[in-house]
PDB file of N, CA, C and O in Angstrom:
ATOM      1  N   MET A 197     -28.294   2.668  27.140  1.00 68.00           N
ATOM      2  CA  MET A 197     -26.641   2.437  28.633  1.00 68.00           C
ATOM      3  C   MET A 197     -27.723   4.358  29.253  1.00 68.00           C
ATOM      4  O   MET A 197     -28.924   4.418  28.561  1.00 68.00           O
ATOM      5  N   ARG A 198     -27.994   3.826  30.854  1.00 83.00           N
ATOM      6  CA  ARG A 198     -28.767   4.595  31.372  1.00 83.00           C
ATOM      7  C   ARG A 198     -27.520   6.144  32.274  1.00 83.00           C
ATOM      8  O   ARG A 198     -26.597   6.054  31.833  1.00 83.00           O
ATOM      9  N   ASN A 199     -28.326   6.437  31.492  1.00 86.00           N
ATOM     10  CA  ASN A 199     -27.752   8.320  31.914  1.00 86.00           C
ATOM     11  C   ASN A 199     -27.060   7.979  33.821  1.00 86.00           C
ATOM     12  O   ASN A 199     -27.907   7.607  34.670  1.00 86.00           O
ATOM     13  N   GLY A 200     -26.033   8.628  33.412  1.00 87.00           N
ATOM     14  CA  GLY A 200     -25.496   9.341  34.939  1.00 87.00           C
ATOM     15  C   GLY A 200     -24.567   7.927  35.640  1.00 87.00           C
ATOM     16  O   GLY A 200     -24.022   8.104  36.708  1.00 87.00           O
ATOM     17  N   ILE A 201     -24.705   6.705  35.196  1.00 91.00           N
ATOM     18  CA  ILE A 201     -23.928   5.704  35.686  1.00 91.00           C
ATOM     19  C   ILE A 201     -22.408   5.039  35.254  1.00 91.00           C
ATOM     20  O   ILE A 201     -21.638   4.331  36.316  1.00 91.00           O
ATOM     21  N   HIS A 202     -21.744   5.907  33.885  1.00 90.00           N
ATOM     22  CA  HIS A 202     -20.358   5.245  33.212  1.00 90.00           C
ATOM     23  C   HIS A 202     -19.306   6.943  33.703  1.00 90.00           C
ATOM     24  O   HIS A 202     -19.892   7.895  33.576  1.00 90.00           O
ATOM     25  N   PRO A 203     -18.710   5.662  33.501  1.00 90.00           N
ATOM     26  CA  PRO A 203     -17.071   6.909  33.358  1.00 90.00           C
ATOM     27  C   PRO A 203     -17.225   7.572  32.583  1.00 90.00           C
ATOM     28  O   PRO A 203     -17.501   7.679  31.024  1.00 90.00           O
ATOM     29  N   ALA A 204     -16.828   8.873  32.598  1.00 89.00           N
ATOM     30  CA  ALA A 204     -16.582  10.272  31.355  1.00 89.00           C
ATOM     31  C   ALA A 204     -15.233   9.830  30.670  1.00 89.00           C
ATOM     32  O   ALA A 204     -13.781   9.183  31.273  1.00 89.00           O
ATOM     33  N   TYR A 205     -15.793   9.430  29.176  1.00 92.00           N
ATOM     34  CA  TYR A 205     -14.606   8.909  28.524  1.00 92.00           C
ATOM     35  C   TYR A 205     -14.366   9.818  27.496  1.00 92.00           C
ATOM     36  O   TYR A 205     -14.858  10.456  26.289  1.00 92.00           O
ATOM     37  N   GLY A 206     -12.862   9.535  26.708  1.00 94.00           N
ATOM     38  CA  GLY A 206     -12.280  11.083  25.984  1.00 94.00           C
ATOM     39  C   GLY A 206     -11.335  10.958  25.427  1.00 94.00           C
ATOM     40  O   GLY A 206     -10.349   9.558  26.738  1.00 94.00           O
ATOM     41  N   PRO A 207     -10.516  11.598  25.378  1.00 96.00           N
ATOM     42  CA  PRO A 207      -9.216  11.758  25.602  1.00 96.00           C
ATOM     43  C   PRO A 207      -8.153  11.803  26.206  1.00 96.00           C
ATOM     44  O   PRO A 207      -8.337  13.001  26.675  1.00 96.00           O
ATOM     45  N   VAL A 208      -7.410  10.826  26.211  1.00 95.00           N
ATOM     46  CA  VAL A 208      -6.897  11.643  27.004  1.00 95.00           C
ATOM     47  C   VAL A 208      -4.721  10.712  26.652  1.00 95.00           C
ATOM     48  O   VAL A 208      -4.833  10.430  25.208  1.00 95.00           O
ATOM     49  N   VAL A 209      -4.050  11.500  26.803  1.00 95.00           N
ATOM     50  CA  VAL A 209      -2.160  11.676  26.815  1.00 95.00           C
ATOM     51  C   VAL A 209      -1.497   9.918  27.938  1.00 95.00           C
ATOM     52  O   VAL A 209      -1.816  11.046  28.796  1.00 95.00           O
ATOM     53  N   PHE A 210      -0.940   8.988  27.148  1.00 94.00           N
ATOM     54  CA  PHE A 210      -0.174   8.702  28.054  1.00 94.00           C
ATOM     55  C   PHE A 210       0.870   8.891  27.725  1.00 94.00           C
ATOM     56  O   PHE A 210       1.192   8.326  26.664  1.00 94.00           O
ATOM     57  N   ARG A 211       1.917   9.132  28.336  1.00 92.00           N
ATOM     58  CA  ARG A 211       2.923   8.957  28.186  1.00 92.00           C
ATOM     59  C   ARG A 211       4.098   8.360  29.168  1.00 92.00           C
ATOM     60  O   ARG A 211       4.584   8.342  30.624  1.00 92.00           O
ATOM     61  N   ASP A 212       4.696   7.995  28.024  1.00 89.00           N
ATOM     62  CA  ASP A 212       5.765   6.516  29.317  1.00 89.00           C
ATOM     63  C   ASP A 212       7.132   7.102  29.150  1.00 89.00           C
ATOM     64  O   ASP A 212       7.453   8.079  29.123  1.00 89.00           O
ATOM     65  N   ARG A 213       7.524   7.871  30.732  1.00 86.00           N
ATOM     66  CA  ARG A 213       8.304   8.547  30.542  1.00 86.00           C
ATOM     67  C   ARG A 213      10.351   7.129  30.554  1.00 86.00           C
ATOM     68  O   ARG A 213      10.943   8.678  30.401  1.00 86.00           O
ATOM     69  N   ALA A 214      10.319   7.121  31.054  1.00 82.00           N
ATOM     70  CA  ALA A 214      11.318   5.776  30.305  1.00 82.00           C
ATOM     71  C   ALA A 214      11.432   5.548  28.884  1.00 82.00           C
ATOM     72  O   ALA A 214      12.748   6.334  28.605  1.00 82.00           O
ATOM     73  N   ALA A 215      10.696   5.699  27.803  1.00 84.00           N
ATOM     74  CA  ALA A 215      11.530   5.952  27.056  1.00 84.00           C
ATOM     75  C   ALA A 215      10.957   7.110  25.912  1.00 84.00           C
ATOM     76  O   ALA A 215      11.069   7.451  24.822  1.00 84.00           O
ATOM     77  N   ASN A 216      10.556   8.021  27.105  1.00 85.00           N
ATOM     78  CA  ASN A 216      10.739   9.547  26.425  1.00 85.00           C
ATOM     79  C   ASN A 216      10.043   9.255  25.229  1.00 85.00           C
ATOM     80  O   ASN A 216       9.524  10.279  24.219  1.00 85.00           O
ATOM     81  N   HIS A 217       7.764   8.220  25.031  1.00 89.00           N
ATOM     82  CA  HIS A 217       7.317   7.977  24.470  1.00 89.00           C
ATOM     83  C   HIS A 217       6.038   8.731  24.636  1.00 89.00           C
ATOM     84  O   HIS A 217       5.611   8.277  25.630  1.00 89.00           O
ATOM     85  N   ALA A 218       5.264   9.249  24.161  1.00 92.00           N
ATOM     86  CA  ALA A 218       3.774   9.735  24.002  1.00 92.00           C
ATOM     87  C   ALA A 218       2.217   9.866  22.967  1.00 92.00           C
ATOM     88  O   ALA A 218       2.665   9.013  22.342  1.00 92.00           O
ATOM     89  N   PHE A 219       1.787   9.498  23.212  1.00 92.00           N
ATOM     90  CA  PHE A 219       0.385   8.895  22.271  1.00 92.00           C
ATOM     91  C   PHE A 219      -1.007   9.057  22.894  1.00 92.00           C
ATOM     92  O   PHE A 219      -1.114   8.959  24.186  1.00 92.00           O
ATOM     93  N   LEU A 220      -1.821   9.767  21.829  1.00 95.00           N
ATOM     94  CA  LEU A 220      -2.684  10.071  21.725  1.00 95.00           C
ATOM     95  C   LEU A 220      -3.622   9.289  22.216  1.00 95.00           C
ATOM     96  O   LEU A 220      -4.031   8.296  20.711  1.00 95.00           O
ATOM     97  N   THR A 221      -4.639   8.807  22.982  1.00 94.00           N
ATOM     98  CA  THR A 221      -5.706   7.605  23.032  1.00 94.00           C
ATOM     99  C   THR A 221      -7.229   8.071  23.903  1.00 94.00           C
ATOM    100  O   THR A 221      -7.205   9.217  23.532  1.00 94.00           O
ATOM    101  N   ARG A 222      -8.613   7.590  23.525  1.00 95.00           N
ATOM    102  CA  ARG A 222      -9.225   7.697  24.649  1.00 95.00           C
ATOM    103  C   ARG A 222      -9.116   6.916  25.157  1.00 95.00           C
ATOM    104  O   ARG A 222      -9.117   5.920  25.800  1.00 95.00           O
ATOM    105  N   SER A 223      -9.843   7.145  26.403  1.00 95.00           N
ATOM    106  CA  SER A 223     -10.574   5.963  28.019  1.00 95.00           C
ATOM    107  C   SER A 223     -10.267   6.709  29.352  1.00 95.00           C
ATOM    108  O   SER A 223     -10.955   8.385  28.705  1.00 95.00           O
ATOM    109  N   THR A 224     -11.340   6.609  30.135  1.00 94.00           N
ATOM    110  CA  THR A 224     -11.813   6.615  31.722  1.00 94.00           C
ATOM    111  C   THR A 224     -11.020   7.440  32.732  1.00 94.00           C
ATOM    112  O   THR A 224     -11.477   8.094  33.009  1.00 94.00           O
ATOM    113  N   MET A 225      -9.398   7.504  32.038  1.00 91.00           N
ATOM    114  CA  MET A 225      -8.824   7.668  33.250  1.00 91.00           C
ATOM    115  C   MET A 225      -8.387   9.547  33.696  1.00 91.00           C
ATOM    116  O   MET A 225      -8.471  10.062  31.688  1.00 91.00           O
ATOM    117  N   SER A 226      -8.275   9.841  34.196  1.00 88.00           N
ATOM    118  CA  SER A 226      -8.100  10.826  34.554  1.00 88.00           C
ATOM    119  C   SER A 226      -7.166  11.354  34.832  1.00 88.00           C
ATOM    120  O   SER A 226      -6.866  10.709  35.436  1.00 88.00           O
ATOM    121  N   SER A 227      -6.522  12.706  34.952  1.00 91.00           N
ATOM    122  CA  SER A 227      -5.145  13.409  35.524  1.00 91.00           C
ATOM    123  C   SER A 227      -5.201  14.572  35.513  1.00 91.00           C
ATOM    124  O   SER A 227      -6.108  15.503  35.016  1.00 91.00           O
ATOM    125  N   ASP A 228      -4.929  15.019  36.566  1.00 94.00           N
ATOM    126  CA  ASP A 228      -4.764  16.289  37.464  1.00 94.00           C
ATOM    127  C   ASP A 228      -3.999  17.471  36.441  1.00 94.00           C
ATOM    128  O   ASP A 228      -4.545  18.478  35.476  1.00 94.00           O
ATOM    129  N   LYS A 229      -2.711  16.661  36.359  1.00 95.00           N
ATOM    130  CA  LYS A 229      -1.722  17.226  34.964  1.00 95.00           C
ATOM    131  C   LYS A 229      -2.523  17.210  33.442  1.00 95.00           C
ATOM    132  O   LYS A 229      -3.272  16.793  32.133  1.00 95.00           O
ATOM    133  N   THR A 230      -1.738  18.061  32.731  1.00 95.00           N
ATOM    134  CA  THR A 230      -2.510  18.366  31.076  1.00 95.00           C
ATOM    135  C   THR A 230      -0.950  18.640  30.256  1.00 95.00           C
ATOM    136  O   THR A 230       0.220  19.507  31.244  1.00 95.00           O
ATOM    137  N   ILE A 231      -0.849  18.192  29.272  1.00 93.00           N
ATOM    138  CA  ILE A 231      -0.371  18.858  28.251  1.00 93.00           C
ATOM    139  C   ILE A 231      -0.481  19.179  26.970  1.00 93.00           C
ATOM    140  O   ILE A 231      -1.749  18.736  26.246  1.00 93.00           O
ATOM    141  N   GLU A 232       0.007  19.906  26.399  1.00 95.00           N
ATOM    142  CA  GLU A 232      -0.707  20.730  25.026  1.00 95.00           C
ATOM    143  C   GLU A 232       0.218  19.870  24.217  1.00 95.00           C
ATOM    144  O   GLU A 232       1.656  19.469  23.433  1.00 95.00           O
ATOM    145  N   TRP A 233      -0.736  19.342  23.065  1.00 93.00           N
ATOM    146  CA  TRP A 233      -0.445  18.641  22.355  1.00 93.00           C
ATOM    147  C   TRP A 233      -0.107  18.711  20.974  1.00 93.00           C
ATOM    148  O   TRP A 233       0.409  19.580  20.602  1.00 93.00           O
ATOM    149  N   GLU A 234       0.386  16.918  19.957  1.00 93.00           N
ATOM    150  CA  GLU A 234       0.754  18.401  18.405  1.00 93.00           C
ATOM    151  C   GLU A 234      -0.267  19.101  17.582  1.00 93.00           C
ATOM    152  O   GLU A 234       0.503  19.837  17.040  1.00 93.00           O
ATOM    153  N   ASP A 235      -1.284  18.917  17.904  1.00 94.00           N
ATOM    154  CA  ASP A 235      -2.389  19.154  17.096  1.00 94.00           C
ATOM    155  C   ASP A 235      -2.946  20.437  17.748  1.00 94.00           C
ATOM    156  O   ASP A 235      -4.163  22.058  17.428  1.00 94.00           O
ATOM    157  N   GLY A 236      -2.527  20.908  19.342  1.00 94.00           N
ATOM    158  CA  GLY A 236      -2.663  22.512  19.842  1.00 94.00           C
ATOM    159  C   GLY A 236      -3.837  22.467  20.960  1.00 94.00           C
ATOM    160  O   GLY A 236      -3.394  22.983  21.359  1.00 94.00           O
ATOM    161  N   HIS A 237      -4.632  21.419  21.130  1.00 95.00           N
ATOM    162  CA  HIS A 237      -5.182  21.070  21.990  1.00 95.00           C
ATOM    163  C   HIS A 237      -4.057  20.812  23.149  1.00 95.00           C
ATOM    164  O   HIS A 237      -2.765  19.712  22.319  1.00 95.00           O
ATOM    165  N   THR A 238      -4.870  21.091  24.528  1.00 96.00           N
ATOM    166  CA  THR A 238      -4.755  20.676  25.719  1.00 96.00           C
ATOM    167  C   THR A 238      -5.158  19.254  26.530  1.00 96.00           C
ATOM    168  O   THR A 238      -6.606  19.454  26.175  1.00 96.00           O
ATOM    169  N   TYR A 239      -4.871  18.608  26.139  1.00 96.00           N
ATOM    170  CA  TYR A 239      -5.397  17.067  26.585  1.00 96.00           C
ATOM    171  C   TYR A 239      -4.777  16.867  29.108  1.00 96.00           C
ATOM    172  O   TYR A 239      -3.653  16.849  29.008  1.00 96.00           O
ATOM    173  N   PRO A 240      -5.848  16.034  29.467  1.00 95.00           N
ATOM    174  CA  PRO A 240      -5.580  15.067  30.050  1.00 95.00           C
ATOM    175  C   PRO A 240      -3.662  13.984  30.193  1.00 95.00           C
ATOM    176  O   PRO A 240      -3.853  13.262  29.413  1.00 95.00           O
ATOM    177  N   VAL A 241      -2.503  13.914  30.691  1.00 95.00           N
ATOM    178  CA  VAL A 241      -1.797  13.876  30.727  1.00 95.00           C
ATOM    179  C   VAL A 241      -1.539  12.520  31.827  1.00 95.00           C
ATOM    180  O   VAL A 241      -1.377  12.983  33.291  1.00 95.00           O
ATOM    181  N   VAL A 242      -1.251  11.187  31.511  1.00 93.00           N
ATOM    182  CA  VAL A 242      -0.488   9.975  32.579  1.00 93.00           C
ATOM    183  C   VAL A 242       0.511   9.887  32.613  1.00 93.00           C
ATOM    184  O   VAL A 242       0.341   8.509  31.264  1.00 93.00           O
ATOM    185  N   ASP A 243       0.631   9.824  33.362  1.00 91.00           N
ATOM    186  CA  ASP A 243       2.396   9.191  33.035  1.00 91.00           C
ATOM    187  C   ASP A 243       2.068   7.387  33.375  1.00 91.00           C
ATOM    188  O   ASP A 243       1.480   6.667  34.744  1.00 91.00           O
ATOM    189  N   VAL A 244       2.474   6.180  32.475  1.00 87.00           N
ATOM    190  CA  VAL A 244       3.151   5.265  32.727  1.00 87.00           C
ATOM    191  C   VAL A 244       4.411   4.772  33.061  1.00 87.00           C
ATOM    192  O   VAL A 244       6.094   5.484  32.422  1.00 87.00           O
ATOM    193  N   GLU A 245       4.452   3.261  34.069  1.00 83.00           N
ATOM    194  CA  GLU A 245       6.661   3.701  33.582  1.00 83.00           C
ATOM    195  C   GLU A 245       6.772   1.933  32.464  1.00 83.00           C
ATOM    196  O   GLU A 245       7.341   2.463  32.111  1.00 83.00           O
ATOM    197  N   ILE A 246       5.532   1.293  32.344  1.00 80.00           N
ATOM    198  CA  ILE A 246       6.163   0.862  30.748  1.00 80.00           C
ATOM    199  C   ILE A 246       5.467   0.969  29.894  1.00 80.00           C
ATOM    200  O   ILE A 246       3.916   1.470  30.176  1.00 80.00           O
ATOM    201  N   SER A 247       4.963   0.626  28.248  1.00 79.00           N
ATOM    202  CA  SER A 247       4.612   0.663  27.563  1.00 79.00           C
ATOM    203  C   SER A 247       5.069   0.137  26.460  1.00 79.00           C
ATOM    204  O   SER A 247       5.943  -0.551  26.637  1.00 79.00           O
ATOM    205  N   ASN A 248       4.504  -0.090  25.055  1.00 73.00           N
ATOM    206  CA  ASN A 248       4.751  -0.815  24.099  1.00 73.00           C
ATOM    207  C   ASN A 248       6.290  -0.273  23.489  1.00 73.00           C
ATOM    208  O   ASN A 248       7.084  -1.050  23.473  1.00 73.00           O
ATOM    209  N   VAL A 249       6.655   0.703  23.431  1.00 77.00           N
ATOM    210  CA  VAL A 249       8.298   0.970  23.686  1.00 77.00           C
ATOM    211  C   VAL A 249       9.307   0.892  24.255  1.00 77.00           C
ATOM    212  O   VAL A 249       9.981   0.883  24.142  1.00 77.00           O
ATOM    213  N   SER A 250       9.136   0.440  25.543  1.00 75.00           N
ATOM    214  CA  SER A 250       9.884   0.842  26.406  1.00 75.00           C
ATOM    215  C   SER A 250       9.903  -0.801  26.822  1.00 75.00           C
ATOM    216  O   SER A 250      10.291  -2.038  27.678  1.00 75.00           O
ATOM    217  N   HIS A 251       8.745  -2.200  26.415  1.00 66.00           N
ATOM    218  CA  HIS A 251       8.310  -3.305  27.250  1.00 66.00           C
ATOM    219  C   HIS A 251      10.020  -3.987  26.782  1.00 66.00           C
ATOM    220  O   HIS A 251      10.161  -4.090  25.206  1.00 66.00           O
ATOM    221  N   PRO A 252      10.222  -5.363  27.640  1.00 61.00           N
ATOM    222  CA  PRO A 252      11.386  -5.826  26.523  1.00 61.00           C
ATOM    223  C   PRO A 252      10.340  -6.852  25.663  1.00 61.00           C
ATOM    224  O   PRO A 252      10.857  -7.562  24.798  1.00 61.00           O
ATOM    225  N   PHE A 253       8.981  -7.293  25.515  1.00 62.00           N
ATOM    226  CA  PHE A 253       8.739  -8.395  25.100  1.00 62.00           C
ATOM    227  C   PHE A 253       8.838  -7.237  23.439  1.00 62.00           C
ATOM    228  O   PHE A 253       8.727  -8.266  22.795  1.00 62.00           O
ATOM    229  N   TYR A 254       8.769  -6.023  23.221  1.00 57.00           N
ATOM    230  CA  TYR A 254       8.186  -5.577  22.055  1.00 57.00           C
ATOM    231  C   TYR A 254       9.475  -5.403  21.060  1.00 57.00           C
ATOM    232  O   TYR A 254       9.326  -5.159  19.864  1.00 57.00           O
ATOM    233  N   THR A 255      10.589  -4.588  22.626  1.00 60.00           N
ATOM    234  CA  THR A 255      11.539  -4.136  21.872  1.00 60.00           C
ATOM    235  C   THR A 255      12.908  -5.627  21.234  1.00 60.00           C
ATOM    236  O   THR A 255      13.456  -4.671  21.080  1.00 60.00           O
ATOM    237  N   GLY A 256      12.323  -6.727  21.877  1.00 63.00           N
ATOM    238  CA  GLY A 256      12.665  -7.496  21.355  1.00 63.00           C
ATOM    239  C   GLY A 256      14.361  -8.191  22.090  1.00 63.00           C
ATOM    240  O   GLY A 256      14.714  -9.168  22.246  1.00 63.00           O
ATOM    241  N   THR A 257      14.214  -7.498  23.489  1.00 64.00           N
ATOM    242  CA  THR A 257      14.851  -7.649  24.642  1.00 64.00           C
ATOM    243  C   THR A 257      15.023  -8.826  25.563  1.00 64.00           C
ATOM    244  O   THR A 257      15.341  -8.580  27.007  1.00 64.00           O
ATOM    245  N   ALA A 258      13.953  -9.240  24.986  1.00 60.00           N
ATOM    246  CA  ALA A 258      13.341 -10.148  26.125  1.00 60.00           C
ATOM    247  C   ALA A 258      13.963 -11.490  26.158  1.00 60.00           C
ATOM    248  O   ALA A 258      14.731 -11.889  25.591  1.00 60.00           O
ATOM    249  N   ARG A 259      14.268 -11.649  27.673  1.00 65.00           N
ATOM    250  CA  ARG A 259      14.887 -13.107  28.308  1.00 65.00           C
ATOM    251  C   ARG A 259      14.272 -14.528  27.983  1.00 65.00           C
ATOM    252  O   ARG A 259      13.235 -14.189  28.001  1.00 65.00           O
ATOM    253  N   VAL A 260      14.876 -15.598  26.796  1.00 64.00           N
ATOM    254  CA  VAL A 260      14.153 -16.392  27.220  1.00 64.00           C
ATOM    255  C   VAL A 260      14.719 -17.686  28.556  1.00 64.00           C
ATOM    256  O   VAL A 260      15.783 -17.897  28.275  1.00 64.00           O
ATOM    257  N   LEU A 261      13.885 -18.453  29.152  1.00 65.00           N
ATOM    258  CA  LEU A 261      13.897 -18.917  29.991  1.00 65.00           C
ATOM    259  C   LEU A 261      14.182 -20.556  29.497  1.00 65.00           C
ATOM    260  O   LEU A 261      12.773 -21.004  28.931  1.00 65.00           O
ATOM    261  N   ASP A 262      15.901 -20.895  29.830  1.00 65.00           N
ATOM    262  CA  ASP A 262      15.622 -22.165  29.976  1.00 65.00           C
ATOM    263  C   ASP A 262      15.405 -23.706  30.441  1.00 65.00           C
ATOM    264  O   ASP A 262      16.188 -23.387  31.835  1.00 65.00           O
ATOM    265  N   THR A 263      13.683 -23.174  30.635  1.00 66.00           N
ATOM    266  CA  THR A 263      13.697 -24.107  31.957  1.00 66.00           C
ATOM    267  C   THR A 263      13.526 -26.139  31.681  1.00 66.00           C
ATOM    268  O   THR A 263      13.194 -26.554  32.696  1.00 66.00           O
ATOM    269  N   ALA A 264      14.706 -26.462  30.062  1.00 69.00           N
ATOM    270  CA  ALA A 264      14.475 -27.447  30.643  1.00 69.00           C
ATOM    271  C   ALA A 264      15.762 -27.648  31.560  1.00 69.00           C
ATOM    272  O   ALA A 264      15.968 -28.669  31.540  1.00 69.00           O
ATOM    273  N   GLY A 265      16.987 -26.866  31.773  1.00 75.00           N
ATOM    274  CA  GLY A 265      18.352 -27.232  31.828  1.00 75.00           C
ATOM    275  C   GLY A 265      17.732 -26.814  33.650  1.00 75.00           C
ATOM    276  O   GLY A 265      18.576 -27.460  34.157  1.00 75.00           O
ATOM    277  N   ARG A 266      16.847 -26.327  33.847  1.00 76.00           N
ATOM    278  CA  ARG A 266      16.446 -25.813  35.476  1.00 76.00           C
ATOM    279  C   ARG A 266      15.168 -27.149  35.210  1.00 76.00           C
ATOM    280  O   ARG A 266      16.206 -27.694  36.917  1.00 76.00           O
ATOM    281  N   VAL A 267      15.247 -27.867  34.705  1.00 77.00           N
ATOM    282  CA  VAL A 267      14.939 -28.905  35.330  1.00 77.00           C
ATOM    283  C   VAL A 267      15.636 -29.640  35.111  1.00 77.00           C
ATOM    284  O   VAL A 267      15.694 -30.478  36.667  1.00 77.00           O
ATOM    285  N   GLU A 268      17.016 -29.978  33.903  1.00 81.00           N
ATOM    286  CA  GLU A 268      17.966 -31.309  34.651  1.00 81.00           C
ATOM    287  C   GLU A 268      18.264 -30.512  36.121  1.00 81.00           C
ATOM    288  O   GLU A 268      19.274 -30.935  36.568  1.00 81.00           O
ATOM    289  N   ARG A 269      18.732 -29.102  36.109  1.00 81.00           N
ATOM    290  CA  ARG A 269      20.061 -28.957  37.344  1.00 81.00           C
ATOM    291  C   ARG A 269      19.320 -29.373  38.770  1.00 81.00           C
ATOM    292  O   ARG A 269      19.488 -29.967  39.246  1.00 81.00           O
ATOM    293  N   PHE A 270      17.344 -29.720  38.129  1.00 82.00           N
ATOM    294  CA  PHE A 270      16.716 -30.273  40.082  1.00 82.00           C
ATOM    295  C   PHE A 270      17.218 -31.601  39.873  1.00 82.00           C
ATOM    296  O   PHE A 270      17.043 -32.067  41.229  1.00 82.00           O
ATOM    297  N   GLU A 271      16.904 -31.920  38.785  1.00 82.00           N
ATOM    298  CA  GLU A 271      17.274 -33.867  38.749  1.00 82.00           C
ATOM    299  C   GLU A 271      18.103 -34.458  39.564  1.00 82.00           C
ATOM    300  O   GLU A 271      18.240 -35.375  39.863  1.00 82.00           O
ATOM    301  N   ARG A 272      19.428 -33.516  38.957  1.00 83.00           N
ATOM    302  CA  ARG A 272      20.791 -33.389  39.319  1.00 83.00           C
ATOM    303  C   ARG A 272      20.797 -33.814  40.601  1.00 83.00           C
ATOM    304  O   ARG A 272      21.364 -34.594  41.615  1.00 83.00           O
ATOM    305  N   ARG A 273      20.334 -32.569  42.050  1.00 84.00           N
ATOM    306  CA  ARG A 273      20.409 -31.983  42.975  1.00 84.00           C
ATOM    307  C   ARG A 273      19.094 -32.936  43.202  1.00 84.00           C
ATOM    308  O   ARG A 273      19.737 -32.978  44.472  1.00 84.00           O
ATOM    309  N   PHE A 274      18.579 -33.025  43.401  1.00 86.00           N
ATOM    310  CA  PHE A 274      17.258 -33.958  44.454  1.00 86.00           C
ATOM    311  C   PHE A 274      17.401 -35.104  43.045  1.00 86.00           C
ATOM    312  O   PHE A 274      16.964 -36.109  44.414  1.00 86.00           O
ATOM    313  N   GLY A 275      17.961 -35.632  42.019  1.00 82.00           N
ATOM    314  CA  GLY A 275      18.176 -37.404  41.925  1.00 82.00           C
ATOM    315  C   GLY A 275      16.693 -37.457  41.602  1.00 82.00           C
ATOM    316  O   GLY A 275      15.358 -36.808  41.374  1.00 82.00           O
ATOM    317  N   LYS A 276      15.936 -39.040  40.353  1.00 75.00           N
ATOM    318  CA  LYS A 276      14.437 -38.204  39.622  1.00 75.00           C
ATOM    319  C   LYS A 276      13.914 -39.365  40.274  1.00 75.00           C
ATOM    320  O   LYS A 276      14.511 -40.114  41.281  1.00 75.00           O
ATOM    321  N   ARG A 277      12.789 -38.637  40.519  1.00 71.00           N
ATOM    322  CA  ARG A 277      11.877 -39.552  41.441  1.00 71.00           C
ATOM    323  C   ARG A 277      11.208 -40.506  39.828  1.00 71.00           C
ATOM    324  O   ARG A 277      10.947 -40.062  39.252  1.00 71.00           O
ATOM    325  N   GLY A 278      10.936 -41.531  40.981  1.00 64.00           N
ATOM    326  CA  GLY A 278      10.502 -42.996  39.476  1.00 64.00           C
ATOM    327  C   GLY A 278       9.143 -43.167  39.655  1.00 64.00           C
ATOM    328  O   GLY A 278       8.745 -42.592  40.416  1.00 64.00           O
ATOM    329  N   ARG A 279       7.919 -42.893  38.334  1.00 59.00           N
ATOM    330  CA  ARG A 279       6.931 -43.143  38.296  1.00 59.00           C
ATOM    331  C   ARG A 279       6.108 -44.297  39.381  1.00 59.00           C
ATOM    332  O   ARG A 279       6.966 -46.054  39.533  1.00 59.00           O
ATOM    333  N   ALA A 280       5.087 -43.766  39.859  1.00 51.00           N
ATOM    334  CA  ALA A 280       4.483 -44.022  40.923  1.00 51.00           C
ATOM    335  C   ALA A 280       3.370 -45.431  40.405  1.00 51.00           C
ATOM    336  O   ALA A 280       3.139 -45.322  38.997  1.00 51.00           O
TER     337      ALA A 280
END
């Protein structure tokens, strides 16, 4: 790897404000805000709007779209078209 062209890669805390959850990982993102982590060290913190703790897919609250019902409703409204 060439020196001087890659962003700094280090520990960063990502904090999900909606779920009040934070996790420490490594990233190239940086922030002016810092937080003292459980190990006593201070790390930059990046606030995110959604994470695996608050995302509907991972929490099991995701809605399943009824695509068959939508197609049938469209066909009732506009009629079926024959194949050419």
